[in-house]
Tab-separated table of C-alpha atoms and ligand atoms in Angstrom:
chain	number	residue	atom	x	y	z
H	1	MET	CA	-11.486	-7.330	-4.061
H	2	GLU	CA	-11.576	-3.613	-4.844
H	3	THR	CA	-12.808	-2.949	-8.378
H	4	SER	CA	-10.973	-0.535	-10.625
H	5	ARG	CA	-14.096	1.648	-10.616
H	6	ASN	CA	-13.935	1.959	-6.830
H	7	LYS	CA	-10.239	2.744	-6.996
H	8	LYS	CA	-10.857	5.492	-9.548
H	9	LYS	CA	-13.651	6.939	-7.402
H	10	LYS	CA	-11.397	6.959	-4.319
H	11	SER	CA	-8.496	8.655	-6.098
H	12	LYS	CA	-10.853	11.220	-7.593
H	13	SER	CA	-12.220	12.198	-4.211
H	14	LYS	CA	-8.690	12.247	-2.748
H	15	PHE	CA	-7.669	14.630	-5.546
H	16	LYS	CA	-10.710	16.786	-4.818
H	17	SER	CA	-9.796	17.035	-1.138
H	18	HIS	CA	-6.162	17.941	-2.020
H	19	LYS	CA	-7.479	20.573	-4.376
H	20	LEU	CA	-9.834	22.006	-1.772
H	21	LEU	CA	-7.150	22.099	0.894
H	22	GLY	CA	-4.757	23.699	-1.612
H	23	SER	CA	-7.299	26.360	-2.499
H	24	ILE	CA	-8.010	27.105	1.170
H	25	HIS	CA	-4.296	27.426	1.815
H	26	GLU	CA	-3.815	29.792	-1.131
H	27	LEU	CA	-6.819	31.895	-0.064
H	28	LEU	CA	-5.615	32.283	3.503
H	29	SER	CA	-1.925	32.601	2.755
H	30	TRP	CA	-1.623	34.995	-0.162
H	31	PRO	CA	-2.129	38.304	1.716
H	32	ILE	CA	0.336	37.143	4.410
H	33	ALA	CA	2.757	35.994	1.697
H	34	ILE	CA	2.673	39.411	0.031
H	35	LEU	CA	3.228	41.134	3.370
H	36	CYS	CA	6.122	38.852	4.327
H	37	LEU	CA	7.738	38.655	0.901
H	38	THR	CA	7.759	42.426	0.570
H	39	TYR	CA	8.958	42.932	4.159
H	40	SER	CA	12.470	44.291	3.840
H	41	ASN	CA	14.350	47.142	5.414
H	42	LYS	CA	16.846	47.048	2.545
H	43	VAL	CA	14.561	48.515	-0.144
H	44	HIS	CA	16.370	51.486	-1.669
H	45	PRO	CA	14.742	54.808	-0.587
H	46	ASP	CA	14.983	56.212	-4.132
H	47	TYR	CA	12.158	53.893	-5.180
H	48	GLY	CA	9.715	55.340	-2.654
H	49	MET	CA	8.140	51.945	-1.984
H	50	THR	CA	5.753	52.541	0.891
H	51	TRP	CA	3.976	49.558	2.449
H	52	GLY	CA	0.878	50.363	0.446
H	53	LYS	CA	2.832	50.353	-2.812
H	54	ARG	CA	4.484	47.050	-1.959
H	55	MET	CA	1.148	45.422	-1.202
H	56	LEU	CA	-0.272	46.770	-4.453
H	57	LEU	CA	2.700	45.423	-6.374
H	58	GLY	CA	2.157	41.952	-4.865
H	59	PHE	CA	-1.537	42.155	-5.571
H	60	ARG	CA	-0.851	43.093	-9.210
H	61	PHE	CA	1.667	40.276	-9.608
H	62	ARG	CA	-0.861	37.757	-8.314
H	63	ARG	CA	-3.599	39.124	-10.577
H	64	ASN	CA	-1.282	38.922	-13.609
H	65	PHE	CA	-0.415	35.355	-12.657
H	66	LYS	CA	-4.054	34.467	-13.127
H	67	LYS	CA	-4.267	36.305	-16.452
H	68	VAL	CA	-1.164	35.072	-18.307
H	69	ARG	CA	-0.221	31.402	-18.496
H	70	THR	CA	3.089	30.842	-16.740
H	71	GLY	CA	5.302	28.036	-15.555
H	72	THR	CA	6.405	30.009	-12.500
H	73	SER	CA	4.636	31.500	-9.521
H	74	TRP	CA	3.778	35.112	-8.642
H	75	ARG	CA	5.569	34.437	-5.351
H	76	ALA	CA	8.772	33.732	-7.256
H	77	HIS	CA	8.265	36.863	-9.379
H	78	LEU	CA	7.837	38.918	-6.210
H	79	VAL	CA	11.098	37.592	-4.759
H	80	MET	CA	12.961	38.802	-7.882
H	81	ALA	CA	11.177	42.167	-7.766
H	82	MET	CA	12.184	42.689	-4.137
H	83	LYS	CA	15.824	41.884	-4.897
H	84	LEU	CA	15.748	44.545	-7.622
H	85	LEU	CA	14.220	47.053	-5.211
H	86	GLU	CA	16.975	46.291	-2.691
H	87	MET	CA	19.647	46.981	-5.282
H	88	SER	CA	21.146	50.463	-5.413
H	89	PRO	CA	20.246	52.404	-8.575
H	90	GLN	CA	23.963	53.310	-8.699
H	91	ILE	CA	24.641	49.730	-9.809
H	92	LYS	CA	24.059	49.951	-13.526
H	93	GLY	CA	22.846	47.061	-15.627
H	94	SER	CA	19.840	45.416	-17.180
H	95	VAL	CA	17.641	42.470	-16.205
H	96	VAL	CA	17.806	39.447	-18.514
H	97	GLU	CA	15.141	36.785	-18.861
H	98	CYS	CA	16.018	33.641	-20.809
H	99	GLY	CA	13.015	31.435	-21.513
H	100	CYS	CA	9.721	33.326	-21.340
H	101	TRP	CA	7.123	30.924	-22.877
H	102	LYS	CA	3.873	33.055	-22.943
H	103	GLY	CA	5.404	35.919	-20.968
H	104	GLY	CA	3.885	35.207	-17.549
H	105	ALA	CA	7.064	36.189	-15.687
H	106	THR	CA	7.977	38.769	-18.337
H	107	VAL	CA	4.826	40.771	-17.526
H	108	ASN	CA	5.759	41.068	-13.844
H	109	LEU	CA	9.473	41.542	-14.428
H	110	SER	CA	8.679	44.331	-16.902
H	111	LEU	CA	6.668	46.153	-14.216
H	112	ILE	CA	9.530	46.089	-11.740
H	113	CYS	CA	11.995	47.113	-14.441
H	114	ALA	CA	9.855	50.113	-15.350
H	115	LEU	CA	9.678	51.019	-11.639
H	116	THR	CA	13.442	50.766	-11.111
H	117	GLY	CA	14.388	52.318	-14.451
H	118	ARG	CA	16.006	49.185	-15.869
H	119	THR	CA	15.667	47.462	-19.246
H	120	LEU	CA	14.350	43.911	-19.441
H	121	LYS	CA	16.060	41.929	-22.166
H	122	VAL	CA	14.074	38.846	-23.117
H	123	TYR	CA	15.742	35.985	-24.977
H	124	ASP	CA	13.734	33.076	-26.370
H	125	SER	CA	13.328	31.011	-29.508
H	126	PHE	CA	9.627	32.004	-29.388
H	127	GLU	CA	8.993	28.552	-30.826
H	128	GLY	CA	9.491	26.415	-27.706
H	129	LEU	CA	12.247	24.093	-26.547
H	130	PRO	CA	14.920	23.087	-29.042
H	131	GLU	CA	15.630	19.586	-30.220
H	132	PRO	CA	17.252	17.862	-27.244
H	133	THR	CA	21.041	17.515	-27.334
H	134	GLU	CA	22.611	14.115	-26.886
H	135	GLY	CA	23.943	13.588	-23.363
H	136	ASP	CA	21.528	16.098	-21.827
H	137	PRO	CA	19.838	14.251	-18.914
H	138	VAL	CA	16.723	16.452	-18.941
H	139	ALA	CA	16.358	15.877	-22.643
H	140	ALA	CA	16.636	12.126	-22.111
H	141	ARG	CA	13.855	12.294	-19.485
H	142	ALA	CA	11.808	14.482	-21.845
H	143	PHE	CA	12.111	11.928	-24.619
H	144	LYS	CA	11.034	9.168	-22.266
H	145	ASP	CA	7.940	11.176	-21.342
H	146	GLY	CA	7.142	11.700	-25.014
H	147	PHE	CA	8.857	14.990	-25.786
H	148	ILE	CA	7.293	17.011	-28.581
H	149	PRO	CA	9.562	19.595	-30.229
H	150	GLY	CA	8.105	23.068	-29.795
H	151	VAL	CA	6.673	22.387	-26.351
H	152	PHE	CA	6.552	25.561	-24.205
H	153	GLY	CA	6.194	27.598	-27.363
H	154	GLY	CA	4.848	31.114	-27.237
H	155	THR	CA	5.161	33.433	-30.189
H	156	LEU	CA	6.803	36.849	-29.974
H	157	ASP	CA	3.496	38.400	-30.896
H	158	GLU	CA	1.702	36.588	-28.039
H	159	VAL	CA	4.323	37.632	-25.505
H	160	ARG	CA	4.289	41.269	-26.707
H	161	LYS	CA	0.497	41.348	-26.462
H	162	ASN	CA	0.545	39.976	-22.902
H	163	VAL	CA	3.190	42.416	-21.785
H	164	SER	CA	1.415	45.339	-23.466
H	165	ARG	CA	-1.808	44.418	-21.711
H	166	TYR	CA	-0.567	43.598	-18.197
H	167	GLY	CA	3.015	44.799	-17.938
H	168	ALA	CA	5.311	47.577	-19.191
H	169	ILE	CA	6.227	46.940	-22.816
H	170	ASP	CA	8.435	50.066	-23.058
H	171	ALA	CA	10.839	48.513	-20.554
H	172	CYS	CA	11.372	45.438	-22.773
H	173	GLN	CA	13.688	44.409	-25.588
H	174	PHE	CA	13.121	41.041	-27.250
H	175	TYR	CA	15.748	38.817	-28.858
H	176	LYS	CA	14.348	35.953	-30.910
H	177	GLY	CA	16.375	32.839	-31.720
H	178	TRP	CA	18.215	29.882	-30.229
H	179	PHE	CA	20.409	30.863	-27.300
H	180	SER	CA	23.519	29.532	-29.023
H	181	GLU	CA	22.914	32.137	-31.747
H	182	THR	CA	21.549	35.134	-29.821
H	183	LEU	CA	23.354	35.076	-26.446
H	184	PRO	CA	26.909	35.430	-27.828
H	185	HIS	CA	25.872	38.891	-29.026
H	186	HIS	CA	24.574	40.053	-25.644
H	187	GLU	CA	25.921	43.469	-24.671
H	188	GLY	CA	26.002	45.275	-21.365
H	189	ASP	CA	26.101	44.494	-17.659
H	190	ILE	CA	23.396	42.409	-16.021
H	191	VAL	CA	22.260	43.026	-12.444
H	192	LEU	CA	19.715	40.203	-12.340
H	193	ALA	CA	19.067	37.265	-14.634
H	194	PHE	CA	16.229	34.772	-14.670
H	195	TRP	CA	16.930	31.571	-16.583
H	196	ASP	CA	14.016	29.168	-16.917
H	197	VAL	CA	15.291	27.102	-19.799
H	198	ASP	CA	14.702	23.442	-18.846
H	199	PHE	CA	17.537	21.714	-20.699
H	200	HIS	CA	21.081	21.385	-19.392
H	201	SER	CA	22.351	22.440	-22.807
H	202	SER	CA	20.320	25.650	-22.647
H	203	LEU	CA	21.531	26.411	-19.123
H	204	HIS	CA	25.088	25.845	-20.376
H	205	ASP	CA	24.448	28.403	-23.178
H	206	CYS	CA	23.248	30.915	-20.615
H	207	LEU	CA	26.217	30.375	-18.321
H	208	GLN	CA	28.807	30.451	-21.065
H	209	ASN	CA	27.496	33.607	-22.708
H	210	LEU	CA	26.023	35.647	-19.855
H	211	TRP	CA	27.911	34.869	-16.660
H	212	PRO	CA	30.791	37.230	-17.564
H	213	SER	CA	28.261	40.077	-17.912
H	214	ILE	CA	26.705	39.549	-14.459
H	215	VAL	CA	27.991	42.302	-12.190
H	216	ASP	CA	29.713	41.457	-8.883
H	217	THR	CA	26.983	40.667	-6.312
H	218	GLY	CA	24.546	40.367	-9.255
H	219	LEU	CA	21.897	37.641	-9.005
H	220	VAL	CA	21.016	34.683	-11.190
H	221	PHE	CA	17.607	33.081	-10.576
H	222	LEU	CA	16.571	29.628	-11.813
H	223	ASP	CA	13.239	27.915	-11.902
H	224	ASP	CA	14.392	24.281	-12.057
H	225	TYR	CA	15.350	24.123	-8.378
H	226	LEU	CA	13.751	20.729	-7.738
H	227	ASP	CA	16.206	18.930	-10.002
H	228	LEU	CA	19.398	18.420	-8.040
H	229	ASP	CA	21.341	17.258	-11.088
H	230	TYR	CA	20.450	20.607	-12.721
H	231	CYS	CA	21.341	22.709	-9.651
H	232	ALA	CA	24.576	20.721	-9.343
H	233	VAL	CA	26.318	22.865	-11.945
H	234	PHE	CA	26.350	25.715	-9.427
H	235	TYR	CA	28.304	23.502	-7.044
H	236	SER	CA	30.523	21.828	-9.636
H	237	GLU	CA	34.170	22.571	-8.961
H	238	LYS	CA	35.036	20.993	-12.322
H	239	TYR	CA	32.622	23.197	-14.309
H	240	TRP	CA	33.664	26.488	-12.704
H	241	SER	CA	37.351	25.725	-12.801
H	242	LYS	CA	37.133	24.549	-16.427
H	243	TYR	CA	35.133	27.454	-17.850
H	244	PHE	CA	35.606	30.354	-15.439
H	245	LYS	CA	38.754	29.569	-13.497
H	246	SER	CA	36.848	30.236	-10.307
H	247	ALA	CA	35.078	28.516	-7.438
H	248	PRO	CA	31.429	27.523	-7.917
H	249	PRO	CA	29.022	30.155	-6.535
H	250	GLY	CA	26.437	27.770	-5.021
H	251	LEU	CA	22.690	28.124	-5.116
H	252	ILE	CA	20.360	29.362	-2.378
H	253	GLY	CA	17.339	27.095	-2.296
H	254	ALA	CA	18.589	24.151	-4.348
H	255	GLY	CA	16.274	21.159	-3.993
H	256	THR	CA	13.364	22.816	-2.237
H	257	GLY	CA	13.406	26.463	-3.316
H	258	ILE	CA	13.608	29.473	-1.058
H	259	GLN	CA	10.809	30.054	1.429
H	260	VAL	CA	7.795	31.710	-0.117
H	261	GLY	CA	5.111	30.474	2.269
H	262	MET	CA	4.356	27.116	0.703
H	263	PHE	CA	4.923	23.591	1.970
H	264	TYR	CA	7.401	21.399	0.220
H	265	THR	CA	9.228	18.467	1.717
H	266	ASP	CA	9.989	15.940	-0.910
H	267	PRO	CA	10.045	15.615	-4.735
H	268	SER	CA	7.970	12.407	-4.586
H	269	LEU	CA	5.031	14.570	-3.475
H	270	ARG	CA	5.089	16.457	-6.785
H	271	ILE	CA	2.202	14.443	-8.253
H	272	GLY	CA	-0.057	13.217	-5.460
H	273	HIS	CA	0.038	16.299	-3.227
H	274	LYS	CA	0.588	18.892	-5.893
H	275	ARG	CA	-1.971	21.337	-4.585
H	276	ILE	CA	-0.636	21.284	-1.046
H	277	HIS	CA	3.059	20.749	-1.497
H	278	GLY	CA	3.237	23.235	-4.317
H	279	ALA	CA	6.558	23.876	-5.978
H	280	GLU	CA	6.008	27.614	-6.309
H	281	SER	CA	9.418	28.839	-5.384
H	282	ILE	CA	12.679	29.747	-7.033
H	283	THR	CA	16.414	29.451	-6.400
H	284	TYR	CA	19.271	31.918	-6.911
H	285	CYS	CA	22.971	32.464	-6.754
H	286	ILE	CA	24.908	35.593	-5.837
H	287	LYS	CA	27.922	36.311	-7.990
H	288	GLY	CA	30.994	36.423	-5.820
H	289	THR	CA	29.818	33.788	-3.364
H	290	ARG	CA	32.109	30.755	-3.026
H	291	ALA	CA	30.505	27.359	-2.436
H	292	ILE	CA	33.570	25.196	-2.226
H	293	TRP	CA	34.678	22.568	0.231
H	294	GLU	CA	38.176	23.370	1.393
H	295	PHE	CA	38.672	21.215	4.494
H	296	TYR	CA	40.884	18.215	3.753
H	297	PRO	CA	42.639	17.464	7.053
H	298	ASP	CA	44.632	14.549	5.659
H	299	GLU	CA	46.149	16.883	3.078
H	300	ASN	CA	47.194	19.560	5.604
H	301	HIS	CA	50.936	19.276	5.835
H	302	ALA	CA	51.553	22.231	8.142
H	303	SER	CA	49.760	21.951	11.481
H	304	PRO	CA	48.971	25.144	13.428
H	305	GLY	CA	51.927	26.261	15.517
H	306	SER	CA	54.431	24.113	13.608
F	401	LIG	C1	9.568	26.447	-19.150
F	401	LIG	S1	9.508	27.606	-20.446
F	401	LIG	C2	9.685	29.140	-19.605
F	401	LIG	C3	8.538	29.516	-18.713
F	401	LIG	C4	8.498	30.950	-18.266
F	401	LIG	N1	9.728	31.341	-17.620
F	401	LIG	C5	7.339	31.252	-17.374
F	401	LIG	O1	7.550	31.738	-16.237
F	401	LIG	O2	6.194	30.994	-17.753
F	401	LIG	C6	11.087	27.388	-21.202
F	401	LIG	C7	11.360	28.419	-22.274
F	401	LIG	O3	12.719	28.323	-22.645
F	401	LIG	C8	12.879	28.521	-24.043
F	401	LIG	N2	14.141	27.859	-24.458
F	401	LIG	C9	14.709	26.762	-23.846
F	401	LIG	N3	15.881	26.476	-24.428
F	401	LIG	C10	16.066	27.388	-25.388
F	401	LIG	C11	17.132	27.651	-26.341
F	401	LIG	N4	18.206	26.860	-26.410
F	401	LIG	N5	17.026	28.702	-27.170
F	401	LIG	C12	15.937	29.528	-27.124
F	401	LIG	N6	14.896	29.333	-26.252
F	401	LIG	C13	14.948	28.289	-25.390
F	401	LIG	C14	11.601	27.902	-24.649
F	401	LIG	O4	11.289	28.480	-25.884
F	401	LIG	C15	10.551	28.226	-23.560
F	401	LIG	O5	9.894	29.469	-23.856
């Protein structure tokens, strides 16, 4: 019979090989990822983004990713940056980040905001996640896993310091407090939003208070793309008809994220194969898109030609 010591040894060496393979993949893939993620013929000419400048931007994002602790990947940050570069400067509006933790994504978003002449408005409690709300499925899971209030807490001072050191602090405005208190006072159009807020209740706060300010064809990015029950709100006909009298907008990349040069096939691989099947992507919706099922043949009373 296999002893527990042997089992531990085996799983340790398996982890080491996953880690090694993951590191090799990252080493070989990151330059190609930067090249491919910044490959776009839609970048607005006003920004003067030559190939060299795009590569440098990607390189800087990746370097910052290693300097500031973040729950999201430099690849995801680069996707958002490229979408901002593709947007015409004629479309006015700010970029809004809800949920910044230590400012890992804030640093990179601030750089692209400075480059495109936009303001980055950052909303956070700056004291971590709130007390979970009853009926919130993520909160229930968090409690089961031993949720500690204040988890994902970064202070405003910490975030400011990180952005001053690695990003563009002048492009930023910070709003401290619970979303339910700060977001109702948001002013001005939004061209791109990034909501990495974990709880359903926090996502609801973002949607309720900020969706009306997102410009037509504006973009909303989310981090929690692996959780289908979370993404589901962007497909919920009930939610969008109840609160916005519109069709749901859908989500590009729900479940697996959009393609950023990583491998990801299945949420059960999250633990064992973490280094290889890395969840380093992001998902987004485009305001104005309709993700609604409208084909109900048994309800069609008038047939073509009748
Ligand atoms: C997972 S962390 C964000 C990680 C960050 N986007 C990054 O890339 O490193 C979640 C953040 O959401 C914030 N947050 C969640 N719900 C909130 C609420 N209702 N009000 C204020 N802040 C909230 C937490 O304070 C925390 O900073």
